[in-house]
Amino acid sequence: MTDADLTADLISARRWTDQDVAAARLPMIDVPLVSVGGGLGSFALVDTLRVAGIPSNAIRVLTTLDRPDQTYEYLASASQIPRHERIRSDSGSTIDNIWGFPSYALREAWNAKSIKEKMDPLLQVFLEPVFADYYTPRSGQVYESVVRESARINWNSMLVKGVVRMVRARHGGGYFSVLTPPRGWRPPPGQPPSKRIVFRSSHVHLAVGYPGVKFLDDLQAYRQAHDDFHRVVNAYEPHEYVYEELLRRPSTVLVRGSGIVATRILVRLLEDRERKGAQTTVLHLFRHYIDKPQGDDPKFRRLGRNGFAYQGFNYPKAAWGGQLKERLERLDGPGRAALIRQMGGTNTPFRREWEALLQRGRQGGWYQQWIGEVASVDPGPNGTITTTIVDPQQRSVQLAANFIIDATGLESDISEHRLLADLLSHGGASRSAFGRLEMEPSFEVAGTRNDPGRMYASGSATLGGYYAGVDSFLGLQYAALRIADDLASIGFGERIGVSRSVKEWFRWMRNAPIPG
Amino acid sequence: MIPTLAGRIQTRLFLLATVGLAWTIVVVPVLPKRGAPIGDVYAATILALFVVALFGAGWELLYHAIQQYRWEKDWPILYALAEAVPEGVVAFVVVDAIVPTGPSPITFFFHFVTTWVVVWLTAIGPLRMVLLRWRFRGGRIL
Ligand SMILES: Cc1cc2nc3c(=O)[nH]c(=O)nc-3n(C[C@H](O)[C@H](O)[C@H](O)COP(=O)(O)OP(=O)(O)OC[C@H]3O[C@@H](n4cnc5c(N)ncnc54)[C@H](O)[C@@H]3O)c2cc1C
């Protein structure tokens, strides 16, 4: 007898009955709520629900990860944020603490050894952003805090390893989530062998992160045509060997993109030059060069110069909880898409240190800025790659480099994610005006309700809904709170009120495990 | 802090009526009173709280207008602390005009500054532990 698997009937049906699943001999596990992904989005929701009193046996997290911050750390490390570097988000975006207090700055000060190390973070949050750059925590501090909170909420006991292939509605309410367990998985004794496990739950939460790394088309074409994955790299993929080679011989690197990841790559290249003696020349290619503040309205204008648009975070701060959040909530789909683009887009934070580094590079001639549209990318002499651009005066310019680093994008279309594509074709979900999942203000995925069950999502796939900062620690926590409140309104757990909030905060402070 | 106009006003009233009042009750006995009876000092300091609350709506309108010229539409915590200077001066003038004997400037100063700092410290941190959704609601409580 072959292992049980999805049948053609199941794959084509939009809705399954319990009998359908039983007939396919797929093992079934009942649990009230399933969160798919197991990254920081799942973590934020589970943390909030645990604080709201939901026991761990009512939740299963379906994931390939061992730690919730694993994918984040992978992407952050590749894009030049090692553990001792500071991330982008602020002191109050405490992914391990649903209250945002005590903040990362306060904790850094508390744990610091010397008086100066204690004062620095406090002074910085006090003076930010006017007289100092925004305080942001070191990534290592964030990871440690996530590990600590994971233990406190009993995270590991909720994990089930595997990839979720699809989520389908169940006749009679709720959903079936189909998990493909890792190779070598064996069902418990007495159960028939199967390639899948089905989770039958009332509620489903999707937090699957980025659908995939996006490459610039011309670079992707070059990589494939010349089978060159060594010299043309993506900033989100590990590429440490590039920096190592640059230390060995004088080279030229072409960097594309002008967001924070491009900035971090430039900083790494220029710091290696100043501190480690690399003889690197950096060519920075801009498609849109920003040389003046953006926006005609003095009340809606952001800093722009030297090619970059600057703001502290991906969106203005008030998009997370102030008047810009309220404005977005009142708009329709196309209006939200427009405002999100206006507030966001490609931008990078202004940091005095980074500005000075780039300035020295410009003056020394080893950091050069170029503007243009790429016409072609071809192999050049002596192992170089030639990028031909058409500059704003319509002249053709050739840029030769030993390496090209693409720091333009991470986010592919949601349909490139198998589970999301299935949701669009078979689950009732649709696309928003922004092109991602159409969402309700409660972070329910529009069109997927199956009473009494509900399906929610958080993270990047939900951008275009009623909240701009969805793909951030604070946004994941906001989504978590909205989802927890919505679930409480239909009887799953309790809405966190003042007394529970205070009680659970003291429990957090004592680092005492949440029972259950 | 990233308050909305409604959030600013609500947070101000809420904090004055809770930590502001509690602090006043506790601190008055230890304030330098320059010989004034404690009852008069209580009257004057509580009046000062009222003035800060009442005039607050006007001040908040001004701060809100300034905030509109900030791209982030935020309100740095330094600004929230600095508000104490103009508001303190106005509150002193008003209290001095209403209370015939007037509080001594020293008494007023110590009460006002400490109360402001206590309220400010609460707003930038511990308030979130009590009001979990406050930070997402632009400071609105209701
Ligand atoms: C380089 C970088 C820096 C960032 N810096 C900040 C910052 O400073 N501050 C901030 O607030 N935010 C930051 N972010 C944004 C965001 O907070 C993080 O990316 C965060 O990890 C997003 O959480 P998530 O749960 O949506 O995705 P992830 O943490 O990536 O988790 C999603 C997980 O789901 C898994 N998955 C996907 N499909 C399936 C499936 N079918 N079955 C099972 N598992 C699946 C994936 O493998 C992935 O591990 C940064 C992002 C990047 C890329």
XYZ file of C-alpha atoms and ligand atoms in Angstrom:
711
model
C 0.000 0.000 0.000
C 1.386 3.438 -0.912
C 1.514 6.285 1.547
C -1.696 8.276 1.840
C -1.580 11.580 -0.035
C -3.797 14.351 -1.338
C -6.186 13.022 -3.946
C -7.160 14.744 -7.184
C -10.655 15.192 -5.769
C -9.355 16.959 -2.707
C -7.045 19.176 -4.724
C -9.867 20.394 -6.929
C -12.569 20.837 -4.265
C -12.924 24.243 -2.638
C -14.543 22.729 0.434
C -13.932 19.399 2.084
C -16.054 17.290 4.382
C -14.603 15.289 7.259
C -15.449 12.165 5.250
C -13.403 13.401 2.256
C -10.326 13.612 4.437
C -11.006 10.269 6.107
C -11.497 8.600 2.713
C -8.049 9.774 1.631
C -6.683 8.115 4.817
C -4.938 11.320 5.862
C -4.188 11.518 9.587
C -6.156 14.297 11.233
C -5.368 16.367 14.304
C -7.896 18.640 15.993
C -6.819 21.939 17.472
C -8.769 25.184 17.931
C -6.221 27.467 16.260
C -3.403 26.959 13.818
C -0.775 29.560 12.948
C 1.125 28.913 9.744
C 4.680 30.208 9.397
C 6.267 30.155 12.806
C 8.231 33.372 12.230
C 7.846 36.624 14.074
C 4.252 37.103 12.884
C 3.162 33.794 14.390
C 5.183 34.580 17.480
C 3.476 37.951 17.981
C 0.022 36.380 17.748
C 0.785 33.422 19.970
C 2.409 35.697 22.546
C -0.675 37.897 22.651
C -3.058 34.944 22.842
C -1.059 33.365 25.648
C -1.189 36.648 27.555
C -4.942 36.646 26.870
C -5.151 33.294 28.644
C -5.312 30.786 25.793
C -3.578 27.539 26.830
C -0.739 26.266 24.680
C -2.597 23.066 23.804
C -5.226 25.139 21.965
C -2.613 26.391 19.490
C -0.411 24.676 16.940
C 2.286 26.522 14.987
C 3.071 24.865 11.669
C 6.580 25.773 10.609
C 9.967 24.747 9.352
C 11.755 26.933 11.893
C 13.246 26.092 15.285
C 13.182 29.667 16.518
C 10.689 32.412 15.594
C 13.459 34.886 14.800
C 15.316 32.455 12.547
C 14.256 33.733 9.131
C 14.580 37.292 10.330
C 18.118 36.639 11.526
C 19.000 34.919 8.268
C 17.816 37.860 6.165
C 19.228 40.441 8.546
C 22.658 38.806 8.639
C 22.853 38.537 4.863
C 21.871 42.169 4.502
C 24.656 43.262 6.856
C 23.026 43.392 10.273
C 25.155 41.089 12.422
C 24.270 40.663 16.083
C 26.154 43.722 17.282
C 24.630 46.047 14.661
C 21.528 48.093 15.277
C 18.329 47.303 13.428
C 15.958 49.845 11.932
C 12.948 49.856 14.237
C 12.732 51.841 17.419
C 13.028 51.405 21.129
C 9.323 50.781 21.707
C 8.954 48.103 19.007
C 9.587 45.322 21.476
C 8.604 42.142 19.670
C 8.998 40.112 22.874
C 6.768 42.352 24.981
C 3.238 43.216 23.897
C 3.168 46.457 25.926
C 6.223 48.171 24.477
C 7.426 48.798 28.008
C 10.120 48.421 29.217
C 11.586 49.530 25.920
C 14.780 48.205 24.381
C 16.651 51.397 25.314
C 15.618 51.081 28.943
C 16.666 47.448 29.030
C 19.962 48.188 27.316
C 20.646 50.851 29.934
C 19.618 48.545 32.765
C 21.960 45.779 31.634
C 24.896 48.005 30.733
C 28.113 47.810 32.727
C 29.414 51.358 32.766
C 27.723 54.668 33.511
C 28.368 55.862 29.973
C 26.844 52.739 28.468
C 23.839 53.253 30.714
C 23.423 56.905 29.819
C 23.920 56.641 26.055
C 20.706 54.802 25.149
C 18.625 56.877 27.556
C 20.028 60.130 26.293
C 19.465 59.053 22.721
C 15.759 58.247 23.167
C 15.396 61.487 25.071
C 16.905 63.542 22.251
C 15.588 61.575 19.242
C 14.820 62.309 16.494
C 15.530 66.027 16.618
C 18.890 66.281 18.350
C 20.015 62.683 17.847
C 19.271 59.889 15.389
C 16.564 57.458 16.421
C 17.692 54.971 19.015
C 17.399 51.441 17.649
C 18.311 48.208 19.445
C 21.088 45.813 18.481
C 19.782 42.778 16.638
C 21.421 40.525 19.241
C 19.321 42.088 21.972
C 16.190 41.436 19.939
C 17.089 37.778 19.354
C 17.870 37.167 23.001
C 14.598 38.749 24.033
C 12.653 36.533 21.622
C 14.324 33.397 22.930
C 13.470 34.394 26.490
C 9.830 35.119 25.693
C 9.532 31.881 23.670
C 10.457 29.888 26.745
C 8.007 31.864 28.868
C 5.026 31.138 26.603
C 6.016 27.516 26.008
C 6.562 28.117 22.286
C 8.311 24.832 21.548
C 5.398 22.759 22.820
C 3.175 24.297 20.127
C 5.460 23.650 17.143
C 4.758 21.079 14.468
C 7.416 20.819 11.794
C 6.587 20.935 8.122
C 5.426 23.047 5.197
C 1.760 23.886 4.806
C 0.664 23.077 1.299
C -2.883 24.441 1.432
C -5.712 25.533 3.692
C -9.227 24.593 2.624
C -12.612 25.382 4.087
C -14.451 22.642 5.952
C -18.122 21.788 5.468
C -19.654 22.650 8.805
C -17.191 25.426 9.649
C -13.499 25.962 10.214
C -10.597 24.866 8.073
C -8.297 22.036 7.122
C -4.599 22.893 6.962
C -2.552 20.344 5.070
C 0.982 19.952 6.349
C 3.782 18.174 4.544
C 6.036 16.911 7.329
C 9.800 16.772 6.872
C 11.361 13.796 5.114
C 11.713 10.839 7.437
C 8.597 11.684 9.425
C 6.653 8.617 10.551
C 3.070 8.647 11.804
C 2.429 7.464 15.364
C 2.274 3.665 15.686
C -1.041 2.195 14.566
C -1.720 4.923 12.008
C -1.364 4.283 8.272
C 1.670 5.821 6.563
C 0.954 9.224 5.056
C 2.742 12.007 3.239
C 0.561 14.650 4.871
C -1.033 15.553 8.152
C -4.295 17.454 8.220
C -5.017 19.923 11.005
C -8.710 20.530 11.561
C -9.176 23.870 13.307
C -11.796 26.518 13.859
C -9.354 29.307 13.157
C -6.301 29.742 10.995
C -3.649 32.439 11.063
C -1.270 32.908 8.149
C 2.085 34.561 8.775
C 4.209 33.236 5.966
C 6.543 36.206 5.537
C 7.939 37.079 2.136
C 6.826 35.056 -0.886
C 10.404 35.093 -2.130
C 13.488 37.086 -3.022
C 12.929 39.322 -6.001
C 15.749 39.880 -8.451
C 15.985 42.671 -10.967
C 14.973 41.210 -14.315
C 18.176 42.176 -16.107
C 20.339 40.650 -13.382
C 18.259 37.511 -13.243
C 18.617 37.153 -17.007
C 22.384 37.635 -16.749
C 22.674 35.106 -13.952
C 20.832 32.501 -15.917
C 22.370 33.174 -19.335
C 25.923 33.074 -17.982
C 25.341 30.720 -15.084
C 27.044 33.306 -12.882
C 25.691 33.200 -9.361
C 29.037 34.152 -7.906
C 29.598 37.686 -9.068
C 25.987 38.829 -9.282
C 24.449 38.481 -5.859
C 21.346 39.509 -4.034
C 21.753 41.471 -0.822
C 19.299 39.165 0.952
C 21.351 36.075 0.170
C 24.506 35.207 2.074
C 27.423 36.811 0.192
C 30.146 37.186 2.777
C 32.704 35.763 0.334
C 32.329 38.922 -1.726
C 33.679 41.071 1.107
C 36.451 38.559 1.693
C 37.530 38.692 -1.937
C 37.439 42.477 -1.850
C 39.974 42.463 0.963
C 42.330 40.409 -1.184
C 42.485 42.527 -4.338
C 41.452 45.996 -5.473
C 38.047 45.660 -7.078
C 35.000 47.522 -8.217
C 31.510 46.769 -6.940
C 28.285 47.984 -8.456
C 25.435 48.417 -5.986
C 21.847 48.792 -7.129
C 19.020 50.079 -4.976
C 18.567 53.016 -2.618
C 16.686 51.633 0.356
C 18.052 50.731 3.758
C 19.602 47.493 2.559
C 21.531 49.328 -0.159
C 22.726 51.744 2.519
C 23.879 48.897 4.716
C 25.802 47.311 1.837
C 27.465 50.648 1.070
C 28.349 51.095 4.725
C 29.925 47.645 4.860
C 31.936 48.252 1.691
C 33.148 51.677 2.773
C 33.895 50.624 6.344
C 35.933 47.685 5.065
C 37.862 50.193 3.033
C 38.475 52.558 5.939
C 39.092 49.966 8.626
C 40.411 46.883 6.914
C 42.267 48.397 4.008
C 40.116 47.076 1.183
C 40.822 48.927 -2.065
C 37.256 48.857 -3.269
C 35.667 51.352 -5.611
C 31.912 51.483 -5.201
C 29.677 52.412 -8.111
C 26.187 53.149 -6.895
C 23.556 53.077 -9.588
C 20.283 54.941 -9.054
C 17.218 54.662 -11.198
C 15.380 57.462 -9.394
C 17.790 59.991 -7.970
C 16.346 62.129 -5.224
C 18.095 65.461 -4.885
C 15.489 67.488 -3.042
C 12.805 67.060 -0.401
C 9.856 65.025 -1.606
C 6.398 66.595 -1.639
C 4.962 70.024 -2.483
C 2.934 70.371 0.680
C 5.050 71.703 3.559
C 2.876 69.601 5.833
C 3.640 66.435 3.909
C 7.226 66.598 2.781
C 10.112 64.356 3.556
C 13.841 64.851 3.590
C 15.559 63.942 0.346
C 19.087 64.580 -0.899
C 22.192 62.904 -2.306
C 20.006 60.388 -4.116
C 18.097 59.102 -1.100
C 14.694 59.689 0.483
C 15.126 59.718 4.240
C 12.834 58.781 7.073
C 13.329 56.963 10.349
C 11.275 53.893 9.547
C 9.543 52.333 6.529
C 6.658 54.730 7.136
C 6.305 57.929 9.110
C 5.973 57.140 12.766
C 2.318 58.166 13.005
C 1.391 55.404 10.549
C 1.735 52.933 13.426
C -0.570 54.650 15.840
C -1.242 58.300 15.139
C -3.084 60.492 12.719
C -1.692 58.784 9.623
C -3.029 55.455 10.858
C -6.423 57.038 11.359
C -6.311 58.639 7.945
C -5.521 55.315 6.281
C -8.368 53.593 8.110
C -10.883 55.981 6.551
C -9.795 55.383 2.937
C -10.984 52.863 0.361
C -8.690 50.321 -1.303
C -7.210 52.526 -4.055
C -6.910 55.435 -1.613
C -5.020 53.264 0.836
C -2.734 51.971 -1.895
C -1.912 55.552 -2.899
C -1.262 56.764 0.656
C 0.875 53.728 1.461
C 3.025 54.424 -1.597
C 3.322 58.080 -0.673
C 4.322 57.391 2.923
C 6.542 54.455 2.089
C 8.331 53.620 -1.109
C 12.074 53.275 -1.197
C 13.681 55.133 1.693
C 16.483 54.883 4.178
C 17.042 56.257 7.674
C 19.269 59.259 8.196
C 22.180 58.360 10.447
C 24.892 60.886 11.049
C 27.636 58.248 11.005
C 26.503 56.785 7.690
C 26.198 60.186 6.077
C 29.739 61.065 7.061
C 31.053 57.767 5.689
C 29.387 58.299 2.309
C 30.572 61.894 2.247
C 34.192 60.843 2.768
C 33.792 58.239 0.030
C 32.412 60.803 -2.382
C 35.253 63.189 -1.684
C 37.873 60.476 -2.003
C 36.363 59.296 -5.274
C 35.867 55.680 -4.201
C 32.129 56.119 -3.772
C 30.609 57.215 -7.078
C 26.977 57.791 -7.854
C 25.525 57.066 -11.285
C 22.033 57.642 -12.564
C 20.375 55.773 -15.380
C 18.244 53.031 -16.780
C 19.994 49.752 -17.408
C 20.110 48.802 -21.079
C 22.107 45.596 -20.772
C 24.321 43.526 -18.516
C 27.092 41.562 -20.252
C 30.328 39.791 -19.454
C 33.282 42.181 -19.766
C 37.061 41.738 -19.983
C 39.141 40.186 -17.172
C 36.265 38.610 -15.341
C 34.282 41.824 -15.051
C 30.643 42.464 -15.764
C 29.681 45.429 -17.885
C 26.465 47.256 -17.131
C 25.386 49.581 -19.902
C 23.125 52.381 -18.759
C 21.326 55.219 -20.464
C 21.818 58.311 -18.353
C 19.298 61.177 -17.966
C 20.914 63.013 -20.920
C 20.250 59.906 -23.022
C 23.937 59.058 -23.245
C 25.083 55.502 -23.088
C 27.563 54.789 -20.280
C 29.374 51.559 -19.496
C 30.104 50.590 -15.916
C 32.525 47.732 -15.355
C 32.517 45.920 -12.036
C 33.896 42.746 -10.471
C 30.739 42.223 -8.473
C 27.156 43.413 -8.664
C 25.031 43.516 -5.533
C 21.287 43.802 -6.057
C 19.739 45.519 -3.056
C 16.485 46.469 -4.726
C 13.907 44.052 -3.514
C 12.762 41.216 -1.401
C 9.114 40.969 -2.124
C 7.795 38.941 -4.996
C 4.175 38.680 -5.985
C 1.986 36.855 -3.474
C 0.973 34.325 -6.127
C 4.535 33.020 -6.054
C 3.764 31.623 -2.646
C 2.055 28.284 -3.122
C -0.220 28.528 -0.120
C -1.315 32.085 -0.913
C -1.848 31.212 -4.569
C -4.082 28.351 -3.461
C -5.986 30.705 -1.213
C -6.636 33.016 -4.162
C -7.756 30.188 -6.439
C -9.620 27.948 -3.972
C -10.053 29.742 -0.672
C -12.205 32.752 -1.535
C -9.414 35.283 -0.954
C -8.911 38.109 -3.419
C -6.368 40.760 -4.217
C -6.532 44.280 -2.851
C -5.987 47.405 -4.918
C -2.392 47.174 -3.718
C -2.094 43.701 -5.216
C -1.797 41.716 -2.007
C -4.452 40.014 0.113
C -7.712 41.914 0.534
C -8.087 42.357 4.277
C -10.697 43.322 6.840
C -9.736 45.901 9.496
C -9.603 43.038 12.018
C -6.883 41.318 9.941
C -9.344 38.697 8.801
C -8.636 37.631 5.216
C -11.616 38.979 3.263
C -13.781 36.352 1.589
C -12.494 33.394 3.576
C -14.856 33.323 6.547
C -16.288 29.922 7.345
C -18.475 30.331 10.421
C -17.858 29.796 13.212
C -14.257 29.773 12.008
C -12.179 32.701 10.831
C -8.976 33.033 8.873
C -6.517 35.823 9.623
C -3.204 36.953 8.222
C -0.381 39.238 9.244
C 2.844 40.441 7.704
C 3.919 41.482 4.264
C 1.106 39.673 2.394
C -1.434 42.006 4.012
C 0.044 45.334 2.926
C -2.645 47.434 1.280
C -5.154 46.773 4.048
C -6.037 49.169 6.842
C -2.564 49.406 8.337
C 0.668 50.468 6.674
C 3.329 49.054 8.977
C 2.181 45.441 8.710
C 5.663 44.146 7.986
C 7.323 45.356 11.162
C 7.577 44.204 14.748
C 5.069 46.768 15.917
C 2.751 46.027 13.006
C 2.866 42.311 13.728
C 1.960 43.089 17.324
C -0.847 45.384 16.257
C -2.232 42.675 13.978
C -1.923 40.204 16.837
C -3.899 42.421 19.159
C -6.634 43.031 16.590
C -6.876 39.309 15.888
C -6.939 38.417 19.580
C -9.690 40.984 20.163
C -11.677 39.685 17.208
C -11.331 36.101 18.433
C -12.401 37.194 21.915
C -15.514 38.763 20.414
C -16.559 35.329 19.131
C -15.744 33.555 22.362
C -12.188 32.364 21.808
C -10.304 33.717 24.800
C -10.879 36.917 26.675
C -10.268 40.466 25.585
C -7.211 41.688 27.511
C -8.567 44.329 29.876
C -6.810 46.584 32.354
C -6.482 44.076 35.173
C -5.223 41.217 33.028
C -2.858 43.574 31.266
C -1.322 44.744 34.536
C -1.198 41.262 36.036
C 0.438 39.777 32.968
C 2.886 42.652 32.726
C 4.132 41.892 36.221
C 4.408 38.263 35.249
C 6.510 39.276 32.237
C 8.726 41.395 34.461
C 9.368 38.409 36.716
C 10.017 36.313 33.603
C 7.558 33.805 35.035
C 6.143 31.238 32.595
C 2.527 31.641 31.536
C 0.753 28.533 32.824
C -1.153 26.213 30.514
C 4.787 59.517 21.444
C 2.590 59.872 18.414
C -0.639 61.353 19.701
C -3.622 62.528 17.734
C -5.428 65.664 18.863
C -8.162 63.734 20.642
C -5.540 61.424 22.104
C -3.486 64.324 23.429
C -6.424 65.869 25.239
C -7.711 62.607 26.665
C -4.294 61.509 27.847
C -3.670 64.870 29.476
C -6.958 64.829 31.384
C -6.584 61.202 32.369
C -3.061 61.582 33.686
C -3.747 64.814 35.544
C -6.751 63.250 37.261
C -4.809 60.148 38.261
C -1.048 60.404 38.722
C -1.100 64.221 38.720
C -3.620 64.404 41.536
C -2.089 61.535 43.465
C 1.351 63.093 43.258
C 0.004 66.455 44.405
C -1.620 64.906 47.449
C 1.606 63.158 48.358
C 4.068 65.937 47.628
C 2.371 68.976 49.146
C 3.284 68.097 52.750
C 6.974 68.039 51.846
C 7.010 71.114 49.592
C 8.728 74.272 50.821
C 5.656 76.295 51.816
C 7.162 79.584 53.007
C 4.887 79.621 56.023
C 1.639 79.183 54.087
C -0.964 76.911 55.744
C -1.106 73.473 54.117
C -4.780 73.936 53.195
C -3.956 77.001 51.109
C -1.135 75.168 49.392
C -3.443 72.265 48.547
C -5.967 74.711 47.141
C -3.363 76.444 45.021
C -1.703 73.289 43.710
C -4.977 71.608 42.861
C -6.052 74.798 41.161
C -2.836 74.615 39.143
C -3.831 71.119 37.990
C -7.201 72.484 36.930
C -5.596 75.284 34.970
C -3.274 72.858 33.190
C -6.252 70.642 32.386
C -8.546 73.465 31.245
C -6.050 75.487 29.257
C -4.747 72.172 27.946
C -7.228 72.000 25.114
C -5.860 75.273 23.774
C -2.247 74.270 24.187
C -2.877 70.943 22.507
C -4.368 72.704 19.505
C -1.145 74.648 19.187
C 1.051 71.567 19.552
C -1.120 69.725 17.083
C -0.660 72.533 14.560
C 3.122 72.387 15.008
C 3.038 68.625 14.663
C 1.500 68.987 11.199
C 4.798 70.337 9.936
C 6.638 67.215 11.027
C 6.780 64.544 8.338
C 6.633 61.747 10.909
C 3.572 63.361 12.568
C 5.094 62.335 15.842
C 5.760 64.271 19.022
C 9.255 63.700 20.408
C 9.306 63.040 24.132
C 11.651 65.975 24.536
C 8.919 68.289 23.221
C 6.426 66.782 25.624
C 8.764 67.645 28.470
C 9.531 71.126 27.130
C 5.832 72.002 27.045
C 6.223 72.516 30.779
C 7.964 75.851 30.299
C 5.242 77.924 28.580
C 2.462 76.083 30.361
C 4.112 76.578 33.729
C 4.440 80.310 33.227
C 0.817 80.695 32.170
C -0.440 78.474 34.968
C 1.489 80.515 37.533
C 0.069 83.792 36.261
C -3.485 82.428 36.305
C -3.228 80.806 39.743
C -1.603 83.947 41.123
C -4.475 86.044 39.785
C -7.186 83.755 41.174
C -5.756 83.014 44.625
C -5.582 86.402 46.400
C -2.652 85.535 48.662
C -0.986 83.583 45.861
C 1.316 80.610 46.302
C 4.962 81.419 46.734
C 6.795 81.014 43.405
C 9.082 78.473 45.066
C 6.161 76.325 46.165
C 4.546 76.592 42.791
C 7.782 75.802 40.981
C 8.556 72.643 42.925
C 5.032 71.367 42.677
C 4.666 72.118 38.996
C 7.995 70.741 37.845
C 7.806 67.522 39.839
C 4.212 66.891 38.809
C 5.045 67.514 35.179
C 7.951 65.088 35.291
C 5.872 62.401 37.016
C 3.073 62.730 34.457
C 5.571 62.760 31.588
C 7.401 59.688 32.856
C 4.093 57.857 33.166
C 3.067 58.812 29.654
C 6.293 57.657 27.994
C 6.356 54.288 29.718
C 4.189 52.692 32.384
C 0.887 53.936 30.941
C 1.195 51.234 28.273
C 1.162 48.529 30.864
C -2.271 49.696 32.023
C -3.689 50.710 28.645
C -2.445 48.088 26.218
C -4.053 49.656 23.125
C -3.144 53.263 23.907
C -0.059 53.358 21.720
C -1.960 52.151 18.677
C -4.791 54.597 19.209
C -2.837 57.832 19.008
C -3.188 58.284 22.752
C -6.952 57.971 22.800
C -8.340 56.262 25.870
C -12.033 56.323 24.958
C 16.593 42.538 6.380
C 15.345 42.857 7.150
C 15.404 43.731 8.213
C 14.243 44.034 8.920
N 14.354 44.895 9.966
C 13.263 45.189 10.686
C 13.382 46.061 11.801
O 14.437 46.581 12.119
N 12.270 46.323 12.514
C 11.066 45.791 12.199
O 10.101 46.068 12.903
N 10.918 44.970 11.132
C 11.988 44.647 10.372
N 11.852 43.811 9.295
C 10.506 43.391 8.857
C 9.799 42.286 9.620
O 9.557 42.661 10.949
C 10.501 40.947 9.627
O 10.783 40.547 8.318
C 9.678 39.844 10.288
O 10.469 38.707 10.406
C 8.411 39.489 9.531
O 7.747 38.454 10.194
P 6.847 37.384 9.417
O 6.293 36.463 10.414
O 5.933 38.099 8.521
O 7.871 36.614 8.495
P 9.079 35.634 8.918
O 9.662 36.015 10.216
O 9.951 35.598 7.730
O 8.380 34.250 9.123
C 7.611 33.598 8.150
C 7.992 32.157 8.111
O 6.977 31.401 7.494
C 7.573 30.311 6.857
N 6.665 29.792 5.849
C 6.320 30.348 4.685
N 5.451 29.586 4.032
C 5.220 28.516 4.804
C 4.414 27.352 4.656
N 3.657 27.171 3.582
N 4.434 26.429 5.635
C 5.212 26.610 6.738
N 5.985 27.685 6.929
C 5.993 28.631 5.968
C 8.824 30.892 6.262
O 9.772 29.888 6.083
C 9.247 31.891 7.313
O 10.226 31.335 8.123
C 12.993 43.488 8.554
C 12.953 42.624 7.465
C 14.112 42.298 6.768
C 14.021 41.373 5.613
